[in-house]
């Protein structure tokens, strides 16, 4: 009967969240709630599948205050995946400029961090950190949903 009481109280059978990780060096206004615009700068979609898992019902990143939004003008930061291609470099810069400050940029996956397997490809402009300043890095190819949620929790502090 304990599980039924949990469902009625919370709406899910998920365990209680473990204590939050140490807070990242982010501006105080971003703590508690984080609205993110996801930018696919040229990925293979491996990271996108894991991001959808992180925001899905199992990991439920929204319970920690993180949410994906449709416009950079409504966002507190960017969640960038993939190596930045030549065609996406300017779009990433403009999206970054359209996001109001203070903002946080999260580079998700090995390609976003260091170009990954696409390091020597002809259409590559660079890693995300070479195009815009990155605040938080989530390594992995692809990173596990737990790692993505941990990075989001380091910003929200929840």
C-alpha atoms as one frame of an Amber mdcrd trajectory, in Angstrom:
protein
   0.000   0.000   0.000   2.984   2.325   0.437   3.478   2.555  -3.332  -0.158
   3.548  -3.831   0.217   6.318  -1.258   3.333   7.519  -3.143   1.450   7.611
  -6.454  -1.465   9.498  -4.940   0.848  12.009  -3.256   3.384  12.628  -6.048
   1.832  11.271  -9.236   4.728   8.858  -9.872   6.457   5.882  -8.312   9.926
   7.422  -8.592  12.169   7.399  -5.563  12.898  10.615  -3.764  15.678  12.647
  -5.325  19.157  12.217  -3.866  20.828  15.324  -2.439  21.747  17.859  -5.107
  25.316  18.144  -6.381  27.648  20.999  -5.592  26.481  24.164  -7.277  28.232
  25.250 -10.426  29.689  28.722 -10.699  26.541  30.278 -12.195  24.786  33.577
 -11.488  22.423  33.519  -8.497  19.314  34.448 -10.571  19.582  31.090 -12.375
  19.411  29.006  -9.213  16.157  27.181  -8.569  14.771  27.346 -12.100  16.398
  26.968 -15.495  14.752  27.469 -18.877  16.945  26.035 -21.659  16.946  26.387
 -25.418  18.406  23.254 -26.995  20.669  23.882 -30.010  21.766  20.986 -32.210
  24.909  22.457 -33.764  25.678  19.388 -35.889  25.328  16.200 -33.876  24.605
  12.587 -34.801  21.454  12.712 -32.577  22.914  10.405 -29.924  22.953  13.236
 -27.391  19.419  14.291 -28.339  18.115  10.806 -27.530  19.752  10.987 -24.094
  18.395  14.516 -23.520  14.888  13.300 -24.308  15.501  10.496 -21.805  16.665
  13.007 -19.180  13.480  15.043 -19.625  11.271  11.944 -19.926   9.239  10.340
 -17.131  12.052   8.136 -15.776  14.670  10.817 -14.999  12.229  13.762 -15.022
  14.666  16.691 -15.130  11.754  19.104 -14.737  11.348  18.107 -11.095  14.741
  19.739 -10.492  13.643  23.029 -12.049  15.017  22.546 -15.601  12.758  22.972
 -18.616  13.231  23.117 -22.391  11.748  26.149 -24.148  11.145  26.931 -27.813
  12.785  30.339 -28.060  16.156  31.680 -26.925  14.366  34.872 -25.870  12.485
  32.844 -23.232  15.597  30.955 -22.082  18.062  31.338 -19.249  20.665  29.391
 -21.162  21.607  27.093 -24.006  22.010  23.324 -24.066  24.260  22.735 -27.083
  24.942  19.332 -28.630  27.228  18.283 -31.436  30.265  19.713 -33.099  29.605
  23.184 -34.518  29.449  22.946 -38.299  30.286  25.830 -40.609  26.608  26.270
 -41.406  25.635  26.425 -37.700  28.411  28.658 -36.327  26.651  31.941 -37.064
  23.271  30.522 -35.981  24.796  29.510 -32.640  26.320  32.965 -32.175  22.965
  34.629 -32.938  21.077  32.265 -30.621  23.598  33.031 -27.873  23.185  36.759
 -28.484  19.368  36.446 -28.409  19.410  34.755 -25.004  19.031  37.376 -22.275
  21.660  37.544 -19.557  22.649  36.300 -17.150  22.823  33.053 -19.053  24.506
  29.688 -18.854  25.828  27.575 -21.737  25.970  23.803 -21.297  28.026  21.827
 -23.846  26.627  18.300 -23.936  28.637  15.398 -25.356  32.184  14.797 -26.542
  31.592  16.417 -29.929  30.453  19.645 -28.264  33.451  19.571 -25.936  36.322
  18.605 -28.227  34.907  17.841 -31.703  34.791  14.096 -30.923  34.907  11.781
 -33.943  34.324  14.761 -36.265  37.591  16.506 -35.305  39.111  16.433 -38.813
  35.904  16.767 -40.848  35.938  19.465 -43.540  32.630  21.057 -42.508  33.562
  21.595 -38.868  33.931  25.130 -37.501  34.974  23.923 -34.043  33.832  22.783
 -30.639  31.156  24.802 -28.853  33.766  26.454 -26.607  35.535  27.805 -29.679
  32.378  29.598 -30.849  30.736  30.761 -27.573  31.838  30.666 -23.925  30.871
  27.417 -22.171  29.986  27.327 -18.472  29.280  23.614 -17.915  30.606  20.565
 -19.776  28.879  17.176 -19.882  31.307  14.572 -21.286  30.275  11.301 -22.907
  29.460   9.835 -26.278  26.587  10.104 -25.679  26.391  11.279 -22.069  24.076
   9.283 -19.841  20.797  10.906 -18.768  22.100  10.816 -15.183  25.052  13.006
 -16.189  22.780  15.472 -17.987  20.450  15.694 -14.996  23.443  16.140 -12.649
  24.685  19.054 -14.768  21.243  20.675 -14.723  20.994  20.179 -10.959  24.385
  21.826 -10.496  22.842  24.963 -11.975  19.466  24.887 -10.232  20.855  23.698
  -6.910  17.866  21.373  -6.472
